[in-house]
Amino acid sequence: MTDRLQSVDRLLERREAISDLGDALRLLIEHATATEAPTEELRRAAERIRQAAGPLGERIRERTEVAAADDLLGGVRMYNPVIGRGSALAPPVHVESSNGVAVGTCTLGLAYEGPPMYAHGGVSAMLLDQMLGHAVTSSGKPGMTVQLDTAYRKPVPLMTALRLTAEVSQVEGRRVTAVGAIATAERPDEVLVTATGLFVALRAEQAQRLFGPVMRPRAS
Amino acid sequence: MTDRLQSVDRLLERREAISDLGDALRLLIEHATATEAPTEELRRAAERIRQAAGPLGERIRERTEVAAADDLLGGVRMYNPVIGRGSALAPPVHVESSNGVAVGTCTLGLAYEGPPMYAHGGVSAMLLDQMLGHAVTSSGKPGMTVQLDTAYRKPVPLMTALRLTAEVSQVEGRRVTAVGAIATAERPDEVLVTATGLFVALRAEQAQRLFGPVMRPRAS
């Protein structure tokens, strides 16, 4: 096997391990959120969790370093807080996108609760921001969110398969508008939350100013 | 000590344990997000995490049950995904509110990253939704978010102390509007993100329809 193949193999293996760690974290968080275990059991769990955290903290990247498993230009972000399979914060949402349209699926556990039994309104905004971003990126004009307007029609139920959709609605030079919605998988036509987002492509000098430190080539 | 005092003591002790477990989870998540530890170390951590999750999963509440440590009417929500000290998803934001005004502080770690080095746009919307909710509730007219408009002026830096503010701007019967902003603690006048939210108080029959199952008195 060539060195290059070996290094790709190692990268894929690492991404798998990161995803598995993400799955374990999500399970832990759901249990820790829903638990009515005795108080001393919570104390023991906290201790075990600190022990598990220790070795992971021994080699950590800085804010300006992209994760070794990521591919920024290729769109692989293992720790994205909405879609990242390695992110403990992400449900994660599974997204398919093409040609200015994106479709996503997820189920939100108790950790995402705002009003009793329903998703936090901010969580819905977060999911839709990400979905609109996918629609916009897949249209060939990636940009940063400059405006996100979210309208809440009905509460989003927890522990229920959700269907998220987004679509580019307008393109004006560097400004792209997209619209999106959240529904349940069972009743995709009954819209619960909608969002409209305006995205603007960065000029080269803006990108350099904002992301300069991470755009430098790696030493390795 | 009276039985009532003992039971309050146990409740406070449990809330402390939940907060400590939350701290441990946040530490774990930050390390798991930033780690460049060897791949086999990630595998080992996933195993330890599943072991820690096990005992917590033995007694868990249903979606329709409020956590025993919570006090819904008293506003104690230990697992709220923005302010809950027991929530792994919450930074958490520390909020003080009074008379229609809310001020909050937090620092966002790498787990909240959207564009490299900056907070995910959806995270900002989520923080502001929560802040606006506090301002609205402290005005004496709590309601559900029906519209949240978020404007992004500059990216929100990670690992930087943030200052969040919100204020009720208009009250019309059951409809309350609030505005809010995110800035850094160091430069509170340089606004990074703003939001305007419309909240509407539920009528009794709406509250009953949405939250009926959790509004039933506890059996215990």
mmCIF file of N, CA, C and O in Angstrom, chain B residues 9-86:
data_model
loop_
_atom_site.group_PDB
_atom_site.id
_atom_site.type_symbol
_atom_site.label_atom_id
_atom_site.label_comp_id
_atom_site.label_asym_id
_atom_site.label_seq_id
_atom_site.Cartn_x
_atom_site.Cartn_y
_atom_site.Cartn_z
ATOM 1 N N ASP B 9 -33.295 20.283 51.812
ATOM 2 C CA ASP B 9 -31.859 20.010 51.825
ATOM 3 C C ASP B 9 -31.475 19.002 50.752
ATOM 4 O O ASP B 9 -30.490 19.175 50.034
ATOM 5 N N ARG B 10 -32.275 17.946 50.669
ATOM 6 C CA ARG B 10 -31.984 16.907 49.663
ATOM 7 C C ARG B 10 -32.120 17.467 48.251
ATOM 8 O O ARG B 10 -31.335 17.136 47.368
ATOM 9 N N LEU B 11 -33.115 18.334 48.059
ATOM 10 C CA LEU B 11 -33.323 18.932 46.734
ATOM 11 C C LEU B 11 -32.125 19.807 46.349
ATOM 12 O O LEU B 11 -31.608 19.728 45.227
ATOM 13 N N LEU B 12 -31.666 20.617 47.289
ATOM 14 C CA LEU B 12 -30.537 21.509 46.992
ATOM 15 C C LEU B 12 -29.262 20.709 46.737
ATOM 16 O O LEU B 12 -28.468 21.043 45.853
ATOM 17 N N GLU B 13 -29.121 19.638 47.489
ATOM 18 C CA GLU B 13 -27.957 18.768 47.318
ATOM 19 C C GLU B 13 -27.990 18.137 45.917
ATOM 20 O O GLU B 13 -26.975 18.037 45.232
ATOM 21 N N ARG B 14 -29.192 17.725 45.496
ATOM 22 C CA ARG B 14 -29.341 17.124 44.177
ATOM 23 C C ARG B 14 -29.037 18.146 43.083
ATOM 24 O O ARG B 14 -28.362 17.840 42.104
ATOM 25 N N ARG B 15 -29.512 19.368 43.264
ATOM 26 C CA ARG B 15 -29.217 20.403 42.259
ATOM 27 C C ARG B 15 -27.719 20.659 42.160
ATOM 28 O O ARG B 15 -27.185 20.879 41.081
ATOM 29 N N GLU B 16 -27.035 20.613 43.303
ATOM 30 C CA GLU B 16 -25.581 20.782 43.295
ATOM 31 C C GLU B 16 -24.915 19.654 42.524
ATOM 32 O O GLU B 16 -23.998 19.875 41.727
ATOM 33 N N ALA B 17 -25.384 18.426 42.759
ATOM 34 C CA ALA B 17 -24.801 17.259 42.073
ATOM 35 C C ALA B 17 -25.072 17.339 40.561
ATOM 36 O O ALA B 17 -24.216 16.991 39.750
ATOM 37 N N ILE B 18 -26.255 17.803 40.198
ATOM 38 C CA ILE B 18 -26.603 17.944 38.778
ATOM 39 C C ILE B 18 -25.695 18.999 38.122
ATOM 40 O O ILE B 18 -25.212 18.817 37.007
ATOM 41 N N SER B 19 -25.448 20.083 38.846
ATOM 42 C CA SER B 19 -24.573 21.139 38.326
ATOM 43 C C SER B 19 -23.143 20.634 38.170
ATOM 44 O O SER B 19 -22.464 20.944 37.187
ATOM 45 N N ASP B 20 -22.702 19.846 39.141
ATOM 46 C CA ASP B 20 -21.349 19.301 39.090
ATOM 47 C C ASP B 20 -21.221 18.329 37.916
ATOM 48 O O ASP B 20 -20.215 18.336 37.196
ATOM 49 N N LEU B 21 -22.260 17.527 37.708
ATOM 50 C CA LEU B 21 -22.273 16.614 36.565
ATOM 51 C C LEU B 21 -22.263 17.432 35.259
ATOM 52 O O LEU B 21 -21.562 17.083 34.299
ATOM 53 N N GLY B 22 -22.996 18.527 35.242
ATOM 54 C CA GLY B 22 -22.978 19.421 34.079
ATOM 55 C C GLY B 22 -21.578 19.962 33.810
ATOM 56 O O GLY B 22 -21.109 19.979 32.667
ATOM 57 N N ASP B 23 -20.891 20.382 34.880
ATOM 58 C CA ASP B 23 -19.519 20.889 34.723
ATOM 59 C C ASP B 23 -18.611 19.813 34.132
ATOM 60 O O ASP B 23 -17.797 20.084 33.248
ATOM 61 N N ALA B 24 -18.761 18.591 34.641
ATOM 62 C CA ALA B 24 -17.932 17.486 34.150
ATOM 63 C C ALA B 24 -18.218 17.215 32.676
ATOM 64 O O ALA B 24 -17.303 16.993 31.877
ATOM 65 N N LEU B 25 -19.503 17.261 32.301
ATOM 66 C CA LEU B 25 -19.881 17.028 30.899
ATOM 67 C C LEU B 25 -19.310 18.116 29.995
ATOM 68 O O LEU B 25 -18.809 17.843 28.902
ATOM 69 N N ARG B 26 -19.380 19.354 30.448
ATOM 70 C CA ARG B 26 -18.850 20.457 29.623
ATOM 71 C C ARG B 26 -17.348 20.324 29.425
ATOM 72 O O ARG B 26 -16.829 20.554 28.336
ATOM 73 N N LEU B 27 -16.651 19.938 30.495
ATOM 74 C CA LEU B 27 -15.204 19.717 30.387
ATOM 75 C C LEU B 27 -14.919 18.605 29.379
ATOM 76 O O LEU B 27 -14.060 18.731 28.499
ATOM 77 N N LEU B 28 -15.664 17.503 29.520
ATOM 78 C CA LEU B 28 -15.480 16.364 28.620
ATOM 79 C C LEU B 28 -15.718 16.784 27.162
ATOM 80 O O LEU B 28 -14.942 16.428 26.264
ATOM 81 N N ILE B 29 -16.781 17.544 26.946
ATOM 82 C CA ILE B 29 -17.126 17.941 25.576
ATOM 83 C C ILE B 29 -16.054 18.864 24.999
ATOM 84 O O ILE B 29 -15.650 18.713 23.840
ATOM 85 N N GLU B 30 -15.573 19.791 25.802
ATOM 86 C CA GLU B 30 -14.526 20.680 25.292
ATOM 87 C C GLU B 30 -13.281 19.882 24.925
ATOM 88 O O GLU B 30 -12.682 20.081 23.872
ATOM 89 N N HIS B 31 -12.895 18.949 25.783
ATOM 90 C CA HIS B 31 -11.717 18.128 25.479
ATOM 91 C C HIS B 31 -11.968 17.241 24.260
ATOM 92 O O HIS B 31 -11.099 17.085 23.415
ATOM 93 N N ALA B 32 -13.169 16.664 24.184
ATOM 94 C CA ALA B 32 -13.475 15.755 23.068
ATOM 95 C C ALA B 32 -13.527 16.525 21.742
ATOM 96 O O ALA B 32 -13.272 15.953 20.684
ATOM 97 N N THR B 33 -13.860 17.797 21.803
ATOM 98 C CA THR B 33 -13.936 18.609 20.592
ATOM 99 C C THR B 33 -12.548 19.066 20.147
ATOM 100 O O THR B 33 -12.269 19.160 18.949
ATOM 101 N N ALA B 34 -11.712 19.352 21.116
ATOM 102 C CA ALA B 34 -10.400 19.939 20.808
ATOM 103 C C ALA B 34 -9.289 18.902 20.720
ATOM 104 O O ALA B 34 -8.169 19.221 20.303
ATOM 105 N N THR B 35 -9.593 17.656 21.063
ATOM 106 C CA THR B 35 -8.518 16.673 21.215
ATOM 107 C C THR B 35 -7.846 16.290 19.897
ATOM 108 O O THR B 35 -8.496 16.154 18.862
ATOM 109 N N GLU B 36 -6.535 16.163 19.974
ATOM 110 C CA GLU B 36 -5.762 15.555 18.893
ATOM 111 C C GLU B 36 -5.034 14.329 19.452
ATOM 112 O O GLU B 36 -3.978 13.939 18.943
ATOM 113 N N ALA B 37 -5.625 13.741 20.477
ATOM 114 C CA ALA B 37 -5.065 12.518 21.065
ATOM 115 C C ALA B 37 -5.111 11.399 20.026
ATOM 116 O O ALA B 37 -5.910 11.444 19.088
ATOM 117 N N PRO B 38 -4.254 10.392 20.173
ATOM 118 C CA PRO B 38 -4.226 9.289 19.205
ATOM 119 C C PRO B 38 -5.610 8.634 19.068
ATOM 120 O O PRO B 38 -6.384 8.614 20.027
ATOM 121 N N THR B 39 -5.854 8.075 17.883
ATOM 122 C CA THR B 39 -7.158 7.481 17.589
ATOM 123 C C THR B 39 -7.559 6.415 18.610
ATOM 124 O O THR B 39 -8.718 6.352 19.034
ATOM 125 N N GLU B 40 -6.595 5.590 19.049
ATOM 126 C CA GLU B 40 -6.952 4.539 20.011
ATOM 127 C C GLU B 40 -7.388 5.139 21.355
ATOM 128 O O GLU B 40 -8.193 4.542 22.076
ATOM 129 N N GLU B 41 -6.910 6.329 21.640
ATOM 130 C CA GLU B 41 -7.335 7.013 22.874
ATOM 131 C C GLU B 41 -8.799 7.462 22.758
ATOM 132 O O GLU B 41 -9.549 7.440 23.735
ATOM 133 N N LEU B 42 -9.203 7.834 21.542
ATOM 134 C CA LEU B 42 -10.608 8.202 21.320
ATOM 135 C C LEU B 42 -11.507 6.982 21.554
ATOM 136 O O LEU B 42 -12.577 7.086 22.153
ATOM 137 N N ARG B 43 -11.062 5.827 21.066
ATOM 138 C CA ARG B 43 -11.828 4.585 21.259
ATOM 139 C C ARG B 43 -11.979 4.258 22.745
ATOM 140 O O ARG B 43 -13.050 3.867 23.202
ATOM 141 N N ARG B 44 -10.867 4.405 23.469
ATOM 142 C CA ARG B 44 -10.907 4.109 24.909
ATOM 143 C C ARG B 44 -11.857 5.067 25.623
ATOM 144 O O ARG B 44 -12.618 4.657 26.501
ATOM 145 N N ALA B 45 -11.800 6.340 25.220
ATOM 146 C CA ALA B 45 -12.669 7.340 25.867
ATOM 147 C C ALA B 45 -14.141 6.994 25.611
ATOM 148 O O ALA B 45 -14.974 7.083 26.518
ATOM 149 N N ALA B 46 -14.462 6.580 24.378
ATOM 150 C CA ALA B 46 -15.850 6.236 24.049
ATOM 151 C C ALA B 46 -16.346 5.107 24.950
ATOM 152 O O ALA B 46 -17.477 5.123 25.440
ATOM 153 N N GLU B 47 -15.460 4.142 25.194
ATOM 154 C CA GLU B 47 -15.824 3.010 26.059
ATOM 155 C C GLU B 47 -16.075 3.486 27.491
ATOM 156 O O GLU B 47 -17.086 3.134 28.106
ATOM 157 N N ARG B 48 -15.183 4.317 28.009
ATOM 158 C CA ARG B 48 -15.349 4.840 29.380
ATOM 159 C C ARG B 48 -16.640 5.647 29.494
ATOM 160 O O ARG B 48 -17.332 5.605 30.504
ATOM 161 N N ILE B 49 -16.941 6.388 28.429
ATOM 162 C CA ILE B 49 -18.136 7.250 28.455
ATOM 163 C C ILE B 49 -19.404 6.395 28.476
ATOM 164 O O ILE B 49 -20.358 6.687 29.196
ATOM 165 N N ARG B 50 -19.391 5.312 27.701
ATOM 166 C CA ARG B 50 -20.557 4.419 27.714
ATOM 167 C C ARG B 50 -20.731 3.784 29.088
ATOM 168 O O ARG B 50 -21.859 3.580 29.550
ATOM 169 N N GLN B 51 -19.598 3.478 29.746
ATOM 170 C CA GLN B 51 -19.681 2.913 31.100
ATOM 171 C C GLN B 51 -20.276 3.923 32.083
ATOM 172 O O GLN B 51 -21.079 3.571 32.940
ATOM 173 N N ALA B 52 -19.872 5.177 31.931
ATOM 174 C CA ALA B 52 -20.407 6.216 32.830
ATOM 175 C C ALA B 52 -21.891 6.452 32.562
ATOM 176 O O ALA B 52 -22.657 6.761 33.480
ATOM 177 N N ALA B 53 -22.306 6.287 31.301
ATOM 178 C CA ALA B 53 -23.700 6.552 30.930
ATOM 179 C C ALA B 53 -24.643 5.477 31.471
ATOM 180 O O ALA B 53 -25.789 5.778 31.830
ATOM 181 N N GLY B 54 -24.151 4.242 31.553
ATOM 182 C CA GLY B 54 -24.987 3.110 31.942
ATOM 183 C C GLY B 54 -25.854 3.337 33.173
ATOM 184 O O GLY B 54 -27.088 3.333 33.093
ATOM 185 N N PRO B 55 -25.199 3.573 34.329
ATOM 186 C CA PRO B 55 -25.983 3.705 35.577
ATOM 187 C C PRO B 55 -26.968 4.884 35.532
ATOM 188 O O PRO B 55 -28.028 4.815 36.142
ATOM 189 N N LEU B 56 -26.634 5.942 34.783
ATOM 190 C CA LEU B 56 -27.540 7.091 34.694
ATOM 191 C C LEU B 56 -28.796 6.724 33.909
ATOM 192 O O LEU B 56 -29.868 7.292 34.120
ATOM 193 N N GLY B 57 -28.639 5.753 32.994
ATOM 194 C CA GLY B 57 -29.760 5.374 32.145
ATOM 195 C C GLY B 57 -30.722 4.393 32.802
ATOM 196 O O GLY B 57 -31.754 4.056 32.227
ATOM 197 N N GLU B 58 -30.363 3.952 34.008
ATOM 198 C CA GLU B 58 -31.199 2.915 34.643
ATOM 199 C C GLU B 58 -32.544 3.439 35.131
ATOM 200 O O GLU B 58 -33.521 2.709 35.171
ATOM 201 N N ARG B 59 -32.532 4.706 35.538
ATOM 202 C CA ARG B 59 -33.805 5.327 35.955
ATOM 203 C C ARG B 59 -33.952 6.645 35.234
ATOM 204 O O ARG B 59 -33.345 7.638 35.625
ATOM 205 N N ILE B 60 -34.725 6.646 34.156
ATOM 206 C CA ILE B 60 -34.868 7.905 33.415
ATOM 207 C C ILE B 60 -36.333 8.304 33.297
ATOM 208 O O ILE B 60 -37.227 7.468 33.301
ATOM 209 N N ARG B 61 -36.543 9.631 33.213
ATOM 210 C CA ARG B 61 -37.917 10.134 33.111
ATOM 211 C C ARG B 61 -38.386 10.113 31.661
ATOM 212 O O ARG B 61 -37.585 10.088 30.729
ATOM 213 N N GLU B 62 -39.693 10.152 31.508
ATOM 214 C CA GLU B 62 -40.318 10.226 30.187
ATOM 215 C C GLU B 62 -40.325 11.672 29.703
ATOM 216 O O GLU B 62 -40.131 12.593 30.480
ATOM 217 N N ARG B 63 -40.659 11.826 28.423
ATOM 218 C CA ARG B 63 -40.768 13.159 27.845
ATOM 219 C C ARG B 63 -41.802 14.023 28.581
ATOM 220 O O ARG B 63 -41.660 15.235 28.671
ATOM 221 N N THR B 64 -42.846 13.400 29.119
ATOM 222 C CA THR B 64 -43.915 14.164 29.769
ATOM 223 C C THR B 64 -43.655 14.433 31.249
ATOM 224 O O THR B 64 -44.471 15.052 31.918
ATOM 225 N N GLU B 65 -42.522 13.953 31.764
ATOM 226 C CA GLU B 65 -42.209 14.174 33.170
ATOM 227 C C GLU B 65 -41.199 15.299 33.323
ATOM 228 O O GLU B 65 -40.173 15.309 32.644
ATOM 229 N N VAL B 66 -41.469 16.211 34.220
ATOM 230 C CA VAL B 66 -40.500 17.255 34.551
ATOM 231 C C VAL B 66 -39.459 16.646 35.483
ATOM 232 O O VAL B 66 -39.795 15.797 36.315
ATOM 233 N N ALA B 67 -38.198 17.052 35.347
ATOM 234 C CA ALA B 67 -37.147 16.534 36.229
ATOM 235 C C ALA B 67 -37.503 16.830 37.687
ATOM 236 O O ALA B 67 -37.996 17.917 37.999
ATOM 237 N N ALA B 68 -37.223 15.861 38.561
ATOM 238 C CA ALA B 68 -37.564 16.010 39.986
ATOM 239 C C ALA B 68 -36.895 17.244 40.591
ATOM 240 O O ALA B 68 -37.438 17.884 41.485
ATOM 241 N N ALA B 69 -35.713 17.609 40.083
ATOM 242 C CA ALA B 69 -34.978 18.749 40.642
ATOM 243 C C ALA B 69 -35.486 20.087 40.108
ATOM 244 O O ALA B 69 -35.085 21.143 40.594
ATOM 245 N N ASP B 70 -36.346 20.037 39.088
ATOM 246 C CA ASP B 70 -36.854 21.282 38.497
ATOM 247 C C ASP B 70 -38.029 21.843 39.287
ATOM 248 O O ASP B 70 -38.693 21.128 40.043
ATOM 249 N N ASP B 71 -38.265 23.120 39.081
ATOM 250 C CA ASP B 71 -39.438 23.777 39.651
ATOM 251 C C ASP B 71 -39.988 24.655 38.529
ATOM 252 O O ASP B 71 -39.540 25.778 38.312
ATOM 253 N N LEU B 72 -40.942 24.080 37.795
ATOM 254 C CA LEU B 72 -41.422 24.702 36.566
ATOM 255 C C LEU B 72 -41.979 26.100 36.816
ATOM 256 O O LEU B 72 -41.601 27.063 36.153
ATOM 257 N N LEU B 73 -42.850 26.210 37.813
ATOM 258 C CA LEU B 73 -43.474 27.511 38.083
ATOM 259 C C LEU B 73 -42.481 28.477 38.726
ATOM 260 O O LEU B 73 -42.542 29.683 38.498
ATOM 261 N N GLY B 74 -41.538 27.935 39.484
ATOM 262 C CA GLY B 74 -40.519 28.772 40.112
ATOM 263 C C GLY B 74 -39.384 29.139 39.157
ATOM 264 O O GLY B 74 -38.467 29.871 39.519
ATOM 265 N N GLY B 75 -39.434 28.607 37.936
ATOM 266 C CA GLY B 75 -38.436 28.977 36.927
ATOM 267 C C GLY B 75 -37.111 28.240 37.038
ATOM 268 O O GLY B 75 -36.125 28.648 36.435
ATOM 269 N N VAL B 76 -37.070 27.158 37.803
ATOM 270 C CA VAL B 76 -35.820 26.382 37.885
ATOM 271 C C VAL B 76 -35.857 25.272 36.843
ATOM 272 O O VAL B 76 -36.663 24.351 36.942
ATOM 273 N N ARG B 77 -34.998 25.393 35.813
ATOM 274 C CA ARG B 77 -34.908 24.375 34.769
ATOM 275 C C ARG B 77 -33.443 23.978 34.678
ATOM 276 O O ARG B 77 -32.658 24.630 33.988
ATOM 277 N N MET B 78 -33.090 22.923 35.385
ATOM 278 C CA MET B 78 -31.681 22.517 35.493
ATOM 279 C C MET B 78 -31.074 22.120 34.150
ATOM 280 O O MET B 78 -29.860 22.158 33.977
ATOM 281 N N TYR B 79 -31.916 21.694 33.197
ATOM 282 C CA TYR B 79 -31.387 21.142 31.940
ATOM 283 C C TYR B 79 -31.664 22.035 30.734
ATOM 284 O O TYR B 79 -31.506 21.602 29.588
ATOM 285 N N ASN B 80 -32.081 23.284 30.977
ATOM 286 C CA ASN B 80 -32.291 24.202 29.853
ATOM 287 C C ASN B 80 -31.007 24.290 29.009
ATOM 288 O O ASN B 80 -29.920 24.495 29.558
ATOM 289 N N PRO B 81 -31.118 24.127 27.681
ATOM 290 C CA PRO B 81 -29.909 24.026 26.853
ATOM 291 C C PRO B 81 -29.130 25.335 26.656
ATOM 292 O O PRO B 81 -28.121 25.337 25.958
ATOM 293 N N VAL B 82 -29.571 26.417 27.287
ATOM 294 C CA VAL B 82 -28.789 27.666 27.224
ATOM 295 C C VAL B 82 -28.290 28.070 28.615
ATOM 296 O O VAL B 82 -27.134 28.456 28.770
ATOM 297 N N ILE B 83 -29.151 27.973 29.608
ATOM 298 C CA ILE B 83 -28.771 28.437 30.955
ATOM 299 C C ILE B 83 -28.652 27.322 31.986
ATOM 300 O O ILE B 83 -28.142 27.552 33.085
ATOM 301 N N GLY B 84 -29.100 26.121 31.649
ATOM 302 C CA GLY B 84 -29.148 25.046 32.655
ATOM 303 C C GLY B 84 -27.773 24.595 33.102
ATOM 304 O O GLY B 84 -26.971 24.144 32.291
ATOM 305 N N ARG B 85 -27.532 24.666 34.424
ATOM 306 C CA ARG B 85 -26.211 24.251 34.919
ATOM 307 C C ARG B 85 -26.011 22.750 34.768
ATOM 308 O O ARG B 85 -24.884 22.261 34.753
ATOM 309 N N GLY B 86 -27.093 22.008 34.619
ATOM 310 C CA GLY B 86 -26.985 20.569 34.416
ATOM 311 C C GLY B 86 -26.966 20.168 32.950
ATOM 312 O O GLY B 86 -26.826 18.992 32.623
#
